[in-house]
Amino acid sequence: MENPPPWQERIYALLKAADVRQVAYVPDAGHAHVIRRAQADPDMRDIVLTTEEEGVALAAGAWLGGQRAVLLMQSSGVGNCVNLFSLLHSADVPFVALVTMRGEHAEFNPWQCPMGRAAQGAMELMGLAVHRADTPEEVEEVVGAALDAAFLGGQRVAVLLSQRLIGRKRWTGR
Amino acid sequence: MSAAGTGAAPASDGEVGRIDRRAFVARLLAACPEALVVTGLGSPSYDAFAAGDSDRCFYLWGAMGGAVPMALGLALAQPARSVLAITGDGEMLMGLGSLATVGAQQPPNLTIVVLDNGLYGETGMQRSHTSLGTRLADVARGCGIGHAVEVRALEEAEVLARRAADRAGPAFAQVHVRGDELPRVLPPRDGAFLKNRLRRTLGLGPL
């Protein structure tokens, strides 16, 4: 893709600096640049998932084996993860999810709204700390703090990347 | 098939040629002493623990569907070690998509062992999809796991162990086991303890 927004490159740089080695994802346009960067990086393994909950278990397995992982997903995927989040708590595993939001700013598709509205609450109910970046300027600090809280502080953290950050999706059709 | 349509316990005539799960797991683990092990909740965790507790074993007590992706994360992190995911048909079915994820990654050191009795043993022996038409080894093959076999003899445990030790590409074994209700043998339920002791065997400290 031509000229990704700089905040997406900053996320990749933060993952790199934090020595994240496994990047698990169900694709989303907002994560596309980081996914491409991970694919091109010989020190990172990009792992495409069939459902987001696989990424929760994968991240726990990576930690068991001494590697750091992150899960990239869209807000719709949060609901898919709920029971697997119990693994993180039961085994006290550090965890970071970066969640691109749907169902909020200028959402065109009403089907995205219920899970979009519930994503933060669902993760908080399951014991994750949830932070949010609404503007490009906030991304680096919020994501960097999440990586530190997880991999230095042992916490389970999610960062919501607002739909406004990603911009309006252009819909065509009649 | 008269009374079998609503998930009743299986007729014993389907059990001929099926393997004792405890004996199979014990022989498999004895034959790959170097492998790291993740077990799916329920009977597979009991089977592995009954074979002799070990720091290299992480027993899941929940997170149904997570055994294979957890073992995948471990296998990718520890490429020099063989990793076994030992789980049951019900747990595997809940995470069936993870076979496609394994197929996409082709981890050379991951061996998936499904102890398939065709039943949800923990909840009253209701029939699972593998009693109702799903063929797990075919699914694994279709997901790109080239070495996918069905196991019907105890002696195959050592063959599978050699394959695992070779780390020659992802492997999948659908092991046809009997639907016996065996005594529960309960491994530790403290996930943090299990995590820390396995990490210690790899030279990894706490935070």
mmCIF file of C-alpha atoms in Angstrom:
data_model
loop_
_atom_site.group_PDB
_atom_site.id
_atom_site.type_symbol
_atom_site.label_atom_id
_atom_site.label_comp_id
_atom_site.label_asym_id
_atom_site.label_seq_id
_atom_site.Cartn_x
_atom_site.Cartn_y
_atom_site.Cartn_z
ATOM 1 C CA MET A 1 0.000 0.000 0.000
ATOM 2 C CA GLU A 2 1.174 3.544 -0.740
ATOM 3 C CA ASN A 3 2.204 5.726 2.192
ATOM 4 C CA PRO A 4 0.787 4.160 5.325
ATOM 5 C CA PRO A 5 0.073 6.627 8.133
ATOM 6 C CA PRO A 6 3.195 7.192 10.242
ATOM 7 C CA TRP A 7 1.538 5.846 13.409
ATOM 8 C CA GLN A 8 1.373 2.405 11.821
ATOM 9 C CA GLU A 9 5.118 2.442 11.229
ATOM 10 C CA ARG A 10 5.589 3.577 14.827
ATOM 11 C CA ILE A 11 3.700 0.506 16.028
ATOM 12 C CA TYR A 12 6.011 -1.747 14.047
ATOM 13 C CA ALA A 13 9.048 0.065 15.458
ATOM 14 C CA LEU A 14 7.722 -0.380 18.994
ATOM 15 C CA LEU A 15 7.130 -4.104 18.458
ATOM 16 C CA LYS A 16 10.627 -4.420 17.084
ATOM 17 C CA ALA A 17 12.137 -2.501 19.987
ATOM 18 C CA ALA A 18 10.217 -4.660 22.452
ATOM 19 C CA ASP A 19 11.659 -7.811 20.826
ATOM 20 C CA VAL A 20 8.254 -9.136 19.811
ATOM 21 C CA ARG A 21 8.924 -12.260 17.769
ATOM 22 C CA GLN A 22 5.465 -13.610 16.992
ATOM 23 C CA VAL A 23 2.855 -11.373 15.384
ATOM 24 C CA ALA A 24 -0.485 -13.166 15.256
ATOM 25 C CA TYR A 25 -3.427 -11.640 13.459
ATOM 26 C CA VAL A 26 -6.733 -11.816 11.775
ATOM 27 C CA PRO A 27 -6.203 -9.127 9.147
ATOM 28 C CA ASP A 28 -7.614 -5.639 9.287
ATOM 29 C CA ALA A 29 -6.883 -2.646 7.105
ATOM 30 C CA GLY A 30 -5.618 -0.760 10.149
ATOM 31 C CA HIS A 31 -3.027 -3.467 10.812
ATOM 32 C CA ALA A 32 -2.055 -4.008 7.179
ATOM 33 C CA HIS A 33 1.209 -2.082 7.361
ATOM 34 C CA VAL A 34 2.422 -3.794 10.542
ATOM 35 C CA ILE A 35 1.561 -7.176 9.055
ATOM 36 C CA ARG A 36 3.563 -6.399 5.920
ATOM 37 C CA ARG A 37 6.501 -5.222 8.011
ATOM 38 C CA ALA A 38 6.387 -8.356 10.149
ATOM 39 C CA GLN A 39 6.316 -10.516 7.030
ATOM 40 C CA ALA A 40 9.413 -8.757 5.714
ATOM 41 C CA ASP A 41 11.304 -8.999 9.025
ATOM 42 C CA PRO A 42 13.397 -12.165 9.412
ATOM 43 C CA ASP A 43 13.273 -11.809 13.201
ATOM 44 C CA MET A 44 9.480 -11.748 13.333
ATOM 45 C CA ARG A 45 7.092 -14.523 12.553
ATOM 46 C CA ASP A 46 3.746 -13.448 11.125
ATOM 47 C CA ILE A 47 0.993 -15.901 11.962
ATOM 48 C CA VAL A 48 -2.340 -15.579 10.246
ATOM 49 C CA LEU A 49 -5.163 -17.061 12.340
ATOM 50 C CA THR A 50 -8.528 -18.489 11.390
ATOM 51 C CA THR A 51 -10.063 -16.970 14.529
ATOM 52 C CA GLU A 52 -8.687 -14.539 17.070
ATOM 53 C CA GLU A 53 -8.879 -16.916 20.011
ATOM 54 C CA GLU A 54 -6.076 -18.942 18.470
ATOM 55 C CA GLY A 55 -3.892 -15.890 18.970
ATOM 56 C CA VAL A 56 -4.566 -15.831 22.697
ATOM 57 C CA ALA A 57 -3.415 -19.428 23.099
ATOM 58 C CA LEU A 58 -0.523 -18.872 20.713
ATOM 59 C CA ALA A 59 0.700 -15.896 22.726
ATOM 60 C CA ALA A 60 0.610 -17.996 25.899
ATOM 61 C CA GLY A 61 2.579 -20.745 24.165
ATOM 62 C CA ALA A 62 5.126 -18.250 22.892
ATOM 63 C CA TRP A 63 5.644 -16.922 26.423
ATOM 64 C CA LEU A 64 5.992 -20.467 27.714
ATOM 65 C CA GLY A 65 8.813 -20.865 25.212
ATOM 66 C CA GLY A 66 10.483 -17.555 25.976
ATOM 67 C CA GLN A 67 9.219 -15.368 23.139
ATOM 68 C CA ARG A 68 7.005 -12.311 23.133
ATOM 69 C CA ALA A 69 3.923 -12.247 20.942
ATOM 70 C CA VAL A 70 1.197 -9.757 20.123
ATOM 71 C CA LEU A 71 -2.298 -10.274 18.771
ATOM 72 C CA LEU A 72 -3.616 -7.886 16.130
ATOM 73 C CA MET A 73 -7.327 -7.937 15.542
ATOM 74 C CA GLN A 74 -10.444 -5.925 14.832
ATOM 75 C CA SER A 75 -13.007 -5.219 17.526
ATOM 76 C CA SER A 76 -15.293 -7.887 16.069
ATOM 77 C CA GLY A 77 -12.665 -10.458 17.045
ATOM 78 C CA VAL A 78 -12.712 -9.610 20.738
ATOM 79 C CA GLY A 79 -15.868 -11.618 21.305
ATOM 80 C CA ASN A 80 -14.253 -14.649 19.729
ATOM 81 C CA CYS A 81 -11.523 -14.563 22.375
ATOM 82 C CA VAL A 82 -13.517 -14.419 25.569
ATOM 83 C CA ASN A 83 -13.137 -17.915 27.008
ATOM 84 C CA LEU A 84 -9.519 -18.156 25.902
ATOM 85 C CA PHE A 85 -8.721 -15.034 27.913
ATOM 86 C CA SER A 86 -9.134 -17.277 30.971
ATOM 87 C CA LEU A 87 -5.896 -19.001 29.991
ATOM 88 C CA LEU A 88 -3.973 -15.753 30.398
ATOM 89 C CA HIS A 89 -5.336 -15.264 33.880
ATOM 90 C CA SER A 90 -5.042 -18.877 35.000
ATOM 91 C CA ALA A 91 -1.418 -19.163 33.933
ATOM 92 C CA ASP A 92 -0.519 -15.526 34.688
ATOM 93 C CA VAL A 93 0.761 -14.837 31.187
ATOM 94 C CA PRO A 94 1.677 -11.358 29.870
ATOM 95 C CA PHE A 95 -0.411 -10.385 26.876
ATOM 96 C CA VAL A 96 -0.833 -7.526 24.426
ATOM 97 C CA ALA A 97 -3.637 -7.115 21.916
ATOM 98 C CA LEU A 98 -3.910 -4.226 19.486
ATOM 99 C CA VAL A 99 -7.520 -3.806 18.487
ATOM 100 C CA THR A 100 -8.646 -1.669 15.555
ATOM 101 C CA MET A 101 -12.121 -0.367 16.255
ATOM 102 C CA ARG A 102 -15.207 -0.704 14.153
ATOM 103 C CA GLY A 103 -18.708 0.335 14.989
ATOM 104 C CA GLU A 104 -17.879 3.860 16.081
ATOM 105 C CA HIS A 105 -16.657 6.815 13.985
ATOM 106 C CA ALA A 106 -18.741 7.113 10.795
ATOM 107 C CA GLU A 107 -19.487 3.405 10.774
ATOM 108 C CA PHE A 108 -21.368 2.430 7.642
ATOM 109 C CA ASN A 109 -22.107 -1.170 8.610
ATOM 110 C CA PRO A 110 -24.560 -1.527 11.504
ATOM 111 C CA TRP A 111 -23.490 -5.140 12.000
ATOM 112 C CA GLN A 112 -20.158 -3.881 13.331
ATOM 113 C CA CYS A 113 -21.739 -1.797 16.074
ATOM 114 C CA PRO A 114 -22.796 -4.317 18.753
ATOM 115 C CA MET A 115 -19.363 -5.922 19.148
ATOM 116 C CA GLY A 116 -17.653 -2.581 18.657
ATOM 117 C CA ARG A 117 -19.600 -1.153 21.578
ATOM 118 C CA ALA A 118 -18.977 -4.236 23.722
ATOM 119 C CA ALA A 119 -15.306 -4.826 22.942
ATOM 120 C CA GLN A 120 -13.813 -2.770 25.757
ATOM 121 C CA GLY A 121 -16.270 -4.049 28.346
ATOM 122 C CA ALA A 122 -15.801 -7.652 27.280
ATOM 123 C CA MET A 123 -12.061 -7.439 27.727
ATOM 124 C CA GLU A 124 -12.363 -5.633 31.039
ATOM 125 C CA LEU A 125 -14.781 -8.278 32.291
ATOM 126 C CA MET A 126 -12.122 -10.852 31.479
ATOM 127 C CA GLY A 127 -9.486 -8.974 33.433
ATOM 128 C CA LEU A 128 -7.582 -7.129 30.715
ATOM 129 C CA ALA A 129 -6.539 -3.522 31.160
ATOM 130 C CA VAL A 130 -7.843 -1.564 28.181
ATOM 131 C CA HIS A 131 -6.293 1.654 26.890
ATOM 132 C CA ARG A 132 -7.250 3.704 23.913
ATOM 133 C CA ALA A 133 -5.537 5.824 21.279
ATOM 134 C CA ASP A 134 -7.814 8.319 19.567
ATOM 135 C CA THR A 135 -5.273 10.416 17.721
ATOM 136 C CA PRO A 136 -2.100 9.640 15.770
ATOM 137 C CA GLU A 137 -0.077 11.508 18.374
ATOM 138 C CA GLU A 138 -1.271 9.201 21.150
ATOM 139 C CA VAL A 139 -0.452 5.915 19.454
ATOM 140 C CA GLU A 140 3.213 5.674 20.274
ATOM 141 C CA GLU A 141 2.836 6.443 23.955
ATOM 142 C CA VAL A 142 -0.188 4.237 24.520
ATOM 143 C CA VAL A 143 1.149 1.232 22.611
ATOM 144 C CA GLY A 144 4.591 1.623 24.143
ATOM 145 C CA ALA A 145 3.094 1.741 27.623
ATOM 146 C CA ALA A 146 1.052 -1.390 26.894
ATOM 147 C CA LEU A 147 4.138 -3.315 25.769
ATOM 148 C CA ASP A 148 5.976 -2.291 28.929
ATOM 149 C CA ALA A 149 3.024 -3.131 31.181
ATOM 150 C CA ALA A 150 2.822 -6.592 29.647
ATOM 151 C CA PHE A 151 6.396 -7.651 29.080
ATOM 152 C CA LEU A 152 7.981 -5.849 32.003
ATOM 153 C CA GLY A 153 4.995 -5.729 34.358
ATOM 154 C CA GLY A 154 3.425 -9.075 33.516
ATOM 155 C CA GLN A 155 0.024 -7.550 32.774
ATOM 156 C CA ARG A 156 -2.681 -8.366 30.244
ATOM 157 C CA VAL A 157 -3.335 -5.298 28.157
ATOM 158 C CA ALA A 158 -5.313 -4.265 25.110
ATOM 159 C CA VAL A 159 -5.026 -1.049 23.130
ATOM 160 C CA LEU A 160 -8.029 0.149 21.190
ATOM 161 C CA LEU A 161 -7.039 2.008 18.029
ATOM 162 C CA SER A 162 -9.976 4.261 17.279
ATOM 163 C CA GLN A 163 -11.877 4.062 14.049
ATOM 164 C CA ARG A 164 -11.178 7.738 13.513
ATOM 165 C CA LEU A 165 -7.454 6.961 13.415
ATOM 166 C CA ILE A 166 -7.980 4.594 10.565
ATOM 167 C CA GLY A 167 -10.283 6.963 8.734
ATOM 168 C CA ARG A 168 -13.563 6.589 6.961
ATOM 169 C CA LYS A 169 -13.948 3.516 4.869
ATOM 170 C CA ARG A 170 -15.068 4.432 1.379
ATOM 171 C CA TRP A 171 -18.103 2.428 0.401
ATOM 172 C CA THR A 172 -19.171 2.160 -3.171
ATOM 173 C CA GLY A 173 -22.214 0.464 -4.555
ATOM 174 C CA ARG A 174 -25.767 1.446 -4.962
ATOM 175 C CA MET B 1 -28.068 -47.440 15.332
ATOM 176 C CA SER B 2 -31.487 -47.431 16.993
ATOM 177 C CA ALA B 3 -30.772 -45.814 20.322
ATOM 178 C CA ALA B 4 -27.568 -44.133 19.221
ATOM 179 C CA GLY B 5 -29.037 -41.120 17.517
ATOM 180 C CA THR B 6 -29.177 -38.839 20.523
ATOM 181 C CA GLY B 7 -25.675 -39.145 21.807
ATOM 182 C CA ALA B 8 -25.987 -42.240 23.973
ATOM 183 C CA ALA B 9 -22.916 -44.170 25.036
ATOM 184 C CA PRO B 10 -21.391 -46.191 22.211
ATOM 185 C CA ALA B 11 -21.971 -49.866 21.629
ATOM 186 C CA SER B 12 -18.971 -51.898 22.613
ATOM 187 C CA ASP B 13 -18.719 -53.530 19.173
ATOM 188 C CA GLY B 14 -17.125 -50.363 17.863
ATOM 189 C CA GLU B 15 -14.246 -50.800 20.280
ATOM 190 C CA VAL B 16 -12.486 -53.683 18.561
ATOM 191 C CA GLY B 17 -9.065 -52.600 17.391
ATOM 192 C CA ARG B 18 -9.050 -49.496 19.515
ATOM 193 C CA ILE B 19 -6.148 -48.650 21.774
ATOM 194 C CA ASP B 20 -5.801 -48.160 25.524
ATOM 195 C CA ARG B 21 -5.195 -44.400 25.754
ATOM 196 C CA ARG B 22 -3.192 -44.467 28.964
ATOM 197 C CA ALA B 23 -0.822 -47.107 27.626
ATOM 198 C CA PHE B 24 -0.379 -45.230 24.354
ATOM 199 C CA VAL B 25 0.387 -41.899 26.004
ATOM 200 C CA ALA B 26 2.758 -43.544 28.491
ATOM 201 C CA ARG B 27 4.713 -45.223 25.698
ATOM 202 C CA LEU B 28 4.748 -42.060 23.576
ATOM 203 C CA LEU B 29 6.043 -39.867 26.397
ATOM 204 C CA ALA B 30 8.624 -42.456 27.441
ATOM 205 C CA ALA B 31 9.867 -42.616 23.858
ATOM 206 C CA CYS B 32 10.248 -38.824 23.483
ATOM 207 C CA PRO B 33 11.794 -37.747 26.771
ATOM 208 C CA GLU B 34 13.085 -34.492 25.283
ATOM 209 C CA ALA B 35 9.762 -33.229 23.935
ATOM 210 C CA LEU B 36 7.810 -30.357 25.461
ATOM 211 C CA VAL B 37 4.157 -31.238 25.966
ATOM 212 C CA VAL B 38 0.877 -29.324 25.995
ATOM 213 C CA THR B 39 -2.198 -31.382 26.859
ATOM 214 C CA GLY B 40 -5.832 -30.578 26.159
ATOM 215 C CA LEU B 41 -8.280 -30.368 29.033
ATOM 216 C CA GLY B 42 -9.938 -33.487 30.390
ATOM 217 C CA SER B 43 -8.738 -37.000 29.750
ATOM 218 C CA PRO B 44 -5.582 -36.148 27.755
ATOM 219 C CA SER B 45 -4.305 -34.160 30.746
ATOM 220 C CA TYR B 46 -5.067 -37.101 33.014
ATOM 221 C CA ASP B 47 -3.394 -39.530 30.593
ATOM 222 C CA ALA B 48 -0.177 -37.521 30.466
ATOM 223 C CA PHE B 49 -0.094 -37.003 34.224
ATOM 224 C CA ALA B 50 -0.793 -40.698 34.828
ATOM 225 C CA ALA B 51 2.276 -41.499 32.749
ATOM 226 C CA GLY B 52 4.386 -39.639 35.291
ATOM 227 C CA ASP B 53 4.364 -35.955 36.088
ATOM 228 C CA SER B 54 7.084 -33.912 34.479
ATOM 229 C CA ASP B 55 8.142 -30.287 34.394
ATOM 230 C CA ARG B 56 8.063 -30.416 30.613
ATOM 231 C CA CYS B 57 4.268 -30.903 30.612
ATOM 232 C CA PHE B 58 1.779 -28.049 30.592
ATOM 233 C CA TYR B 59 -1.646 -29.460 31.399
ATOM 234 C CA LEU B 60 -4.605 -27.382 30.276
ATOM 235 C CA TRP B 61 -7.645 -27.432 32.524
ATOM 236 C CA GLY B 62 -9.677 -25.066 30.355
ATOM 237 C CA ALA B 63 -9.244 -22.890 27.259
ATOM 238 C CA MET B 64 -10.947 -25.533 25.175
ATOM 239 C CA GLY B 65 -9.716 -25.397 21.602
ATOM 240 C CA GLY B 66 -6.441 -23.847 22.681
ATOM 241 C CA ALA B 67 -4.105 -26.847 22.951
ATOM 242 C CA VAL B 68 -2.893 -26.791 19.348
ATOM 243 C CA PRO B 69 -2.392 -23.030 19.005
ATOM 244 C CA MET B 70 -0.649 -22.940 22.387
ATOM 245 C CA ALA B 71 1.647 -25.759 21.284
ATOM 246 C CA LEU B 72 2.235 -23.871 18.015
ATOM 247 C CA GLY B 73 3.378 -20.748 19.866
ATOM 248 C CA LEU B 74 5.704 -22.896 21.964
ATOM 249 C CA ALA B 75 7.025 -24.748 18.913
ATOM 250 C CA LEU B 76 7.788 -21.509 17.065
ATOM 251 C CA ALA B 77 9.550 -20.149 20.139
ATOM 252 C CA GLN B 78 11.606 -23.320 20.669
ATOM 253 C CA PRO B 79 12.582 -24.587 17.226
ATOM 254 C CA ALA B 80 15.318 -26.843 18.606
ATOM 255 C CA ARG B 81 12.848 -28.813 20.726
ATOM 256 C CA SER B 82 10.126 -31.223 19.692
ATOM 257 C CA VAL B 83 6.699 -30.144 20.877
ATOM 258 C CA LEU B 84 3.745 -32.467 21.347
ATOM 259 C CA ALA B 85 0.138 -31.321 21.551
ATOM 260 C CA ILE B 86 -1.787 -34.207 23.082
ATOM 261 C CA THR B 87 -5.506 -33.630 23.065
ATOM 262 C CA GLY B 88 -8.896 -35.246 22.553
ATOM 263 C CA ASP B 89 -11.327 -35.216 19.670
ATOM 264 C CA GLY B 90 -13.714 -32.775 21.350
ATOM 265 C CA GLU B 91 -10.989 -30.277 22.181
ATOM 266 C CA MET B 92 -9.534 -30.592 18.695
ATOM 267 C CA LEU B 93 -12.934 -30.057 17.113
ATOM 268 C CA MET B 94 -13.402 -26.803 19.021
ATOM 269 C CA GLY B 95 -10.139 -25.498 17.589
ATOM 270 C CA LEU B 96 -10.296 -27.120 14.176
ATOM 271 C CA GLY B 97 -9.252 -23.903 12.461
ATOM 272 C CA SER B 98 -5.922 -24.079 14.276
ATOM 273 C CA LEU B 99 -4.991 -26.991 12.004
ATOM 274 C CA ALA B 100 -5.158 -24.568 9.086
ATOM 275 C CA THR B 101 -2.959 -22.176 11.047
ATOM 276 C CA VAL B 102 -0.448 -24.972 11.662
ATOM 277 C CA GLY B 103 -0.634 -25.895 7.977
ATOM 278 C CA ALA B 104 0.180 -22.310 7.059
ATOM 279 C CA GLN B 105 3.173 -22.178 9.444
ATOM 280 C CA GLN B 106 4.592 -25.669 8.789
ATOM 281 C CA PRO B 107 6.451 -25.837 12.125
ATOM 282 C CA PRO B 108 8.920 -28.710 11.669
ATOM 283 C CA ASN B 109 8.936 -29.532 15.390
ATOM 284 C CA LEU B 110 5.197 -29.784 16.144
ATOM 285 C CA THR B 111 3.400 -33.105 16.469
ATOM 286 C CA ILE B 112 -0.327 -33.124 17.149
ATOM 287 C CA VAL B 113 -1.712 -36.251 18.793
ATOM 288 C CA VAL B 114 -5.482 -36.547 19.015
ATOM 289 C CA LEU B 115 -6.754 -39.306 21.301
ATOM 290 C CA ASP B 116 -9.995 -39.944 19.477
ATOM 291 C CA ASN B 117 -12.666 -41.944 21.274
ATOM 292 C CA GLY B 118 -15.466 -40.196 19.413
ATOM 293 C CA LEU B 119 -16.915 -39.053 22.730
ATOM 294 C CA TYR B 120 -17.091 -36.100 25.065
ATOM 295 C CA GLY B 121 -15.776 -38.095 28.006
ATOM 296 C CA GLU B 122 -15.852 -35.426 30.687
ATOM 297 C CA THR B 123 -19.532 -34.629 30.261
ATOM 298 C CA GLY B 124 -21.172 -38.027 30.059
ATOM 299 C CA MET B 125 -19.855 -39.733 26.962
ATOM 300 C CA GLN B 126 -21.970 -37.918 24.395
ATOM 301 C CA ARG B 127 -20.905 -38.697 20.855
ATOM 302 C CA SER B 128 -18.668 -36.154 19.135
ATOM 303 C CA HIS B 129 -18.488 -35.293 15.461
ATOM 304 C CA THR B 130 -15.811 -37.936 14.918
ATOM 305 C CA SER B 131 -18.499 -40.506 15.711
ATOM 306 C CA LEU B 132 -20.773 -38.727 13.267
ATOM 307 C CA GLY B 133 -18.680 -38.417 10.142
ATOM 308 C CA THR B 134 -15.742 -36.055 10.713
ATOM 309 C CA ARG B 135 -12.432 -37.621 9.750
ATOM 310 C CA LEU B 136 -9.773 -35.731 11.643
ATOM 311 C CA ALA B 137 -6.705 -37.054 9.819
ATOM 312 C CA ASP B 138 -8.320 -36.081 6.522
ATOM 313 C CA VAL B 139 -9.033 -32.619 7.914
ATOM 314 C CA ALA B 140 -5.398 -32.249 8.993
ATOM 315 C CA ARG B 141 -4.187 -33.372 5.577
ATOM 316 C CA GLY B 142 -6.579 -30.960 3.925
ATOM 317 C CA CYS B 143 -5.119 -28.168 6.050
ATOM 318 C CA GLY B 144 -1.679 -28.831 4.651
ATOM 319 C CA ILE B 145 -0.254 -31.038 7.388
ATOM 320 C CA GLY B 146 1.469 -33.479 5.056
ATOM 321 C CA HIS B 147 2.163 -36.218 7.567
ATOM 322 C CA ALA B 148 -1.280 -37.094 8.925
ATOM 323 C CA VAL B 149 -1.870 -40.669 10.014
ATOM 324 C CA GLU B 150 -4.456 -42.799 11.758
ATOM 325 C CA VAL B 151 -3.099 -44.985 14.544
ATOM 326 C CA ARG B 152 -4.712 -48.268 15.508
ATOM 327 C CA ALA B 153 -1.891 -50.122 17.264
ATOM 328 C CA LEU B 154 -0.054 -49.463 20.501
ATOM 329 C CA GLU B 155 3.267 -50.189 18.829
ATOM 330 C CA GLU B 156 2.823 -47.080 16.690
ATOM 331 C CA ALA B 157 3.682 -44.968 19.752
ATOM 332 C CA GLU B 158 7.398 -45.448 19.180
ATOM 333 C CA VAL B 159 7.047 -44.762 15.449
ATOM 334 C CA LEU B 160 5.290 -41.511 16.229
ATOM 335 C CA ALA B 161 7.919 -40.645 18.833
ATOM 336 C CA ARG B 162 10.711 -41.080 16.273
ATOM 337 C CA ARG B 163 8.851 -38.869 13.842
ATOM 338 C CA ALA B 164 8.452 -36.217 16.539
ATOM 339 C CA ALA B 165 12.129 -36.401 17.478
ATOM 340 C CA ASP B 166 13.133 -35.948 13.832
ATOM 341 C CA ARG B 167 11.402 -32.541 13.674
ATOM 342 C CA ALA B 168 10.790 -33.214 10.000
ATOM 343 C CA GLY B 169 7.671 -31.158 9.455
ATOM 344 C CA PRO B 170 4.372 -30.906 11.270
ATOM 345 C CA ALA B 171 2.781 -34.246 12.019
ATOM 346 C CA PHE B 172 -0.735 -35.223 12.995
ATOM 347 C CA ALA B 173 -1.803 -38.541 14.495
ATOM 348 C CA GLN B 174 -5.420 -39.487 15.011
ATOM 349 C CA VAL B 175 -5.167 -42.250 17.588
ATOM 350 C CA HIS B 176 -8.247 -44.437 17.792
ATOM 351 C CA VAL B 177 -8.653 -45.070 21.502
ATOM 352 C CA ARG B 178 -11.268 -46.949 23.479
ATOM 353 C CA GLY B 179 -14.105 -45.060 25.098
ATOM 354 C CA ASP B 180 -13.389 -46.469 28.543
ATOM 355 C CA GLU B 181 -14.203 -44.378 31.560
ATOM 356 C CA LEU B 182 -10.890 -44.446 33.362
ATOM 357 C CA PRO B 183 -10.188 -43.196 36.850
ATOM 358 C CA ARG B 184 -9.335 -39.523 36.856
ATOM 359 C CA VAL B 185 -5.715 -38.806 37.717
ATOM 360 C CA LEU B 186 -5.525 -35.118 38.428
ATOM 361 C CA PRO B 187 -2.498 -33.008 37.519
ATOM 362 C CA PRO B 188 -1.799 -29.674 39.212
ATOM 363 C CA ARG B 189 -4.400 -27.024 38.404
ATOM 364 C CA ASP B 190 -2.174 -24.037 39.133
ATOM 365 C CA GLY B 191 -1.397 -22.672 35.685
ATOM 366 C CA ALA B 192 1.231 -20.236 36.915
ATOM 367 C CA PHE B 193 3.082 -23.089 38.621
ATOM 368 C CA LEU B 194 2.946 -25.180 35.452
ATOM 369 C CA LYS B 195 4.120 -22.262 33.346
ATOM 370 C CA ASN B 196 7.014 -21.395 35.626
ATOM 371 C CA ARG B 197 8.315 -24.920 35.956
ATOM 372 C CA LEU B 198 8.231 -25.524 32.200
ATOM 373 C CA ARG B 199 9.986 -22.217 31.566
ATOM 374 C CA ARG B 200 12.612 -23.193 34.124
ATOM 375 C CA THR B 201 13.409 -26.357 32.174
ATOM 376 C CA LEU B 202 14.214 -24.032 29.247
ATOM 377 C CA GLY B 203 16.435 -21.837 31.361
ATOM 378 C CA LEU B 204 13.842 -19.052 31.474
ATOM 379 C CA GLY B 205 13.348 -17.195 34.728
ATOM 380 C CA PRO B 206 10.336 -15.382 36.130
ATOM 381 C CA LEU B 207 9.664 -11.762 35.220
#
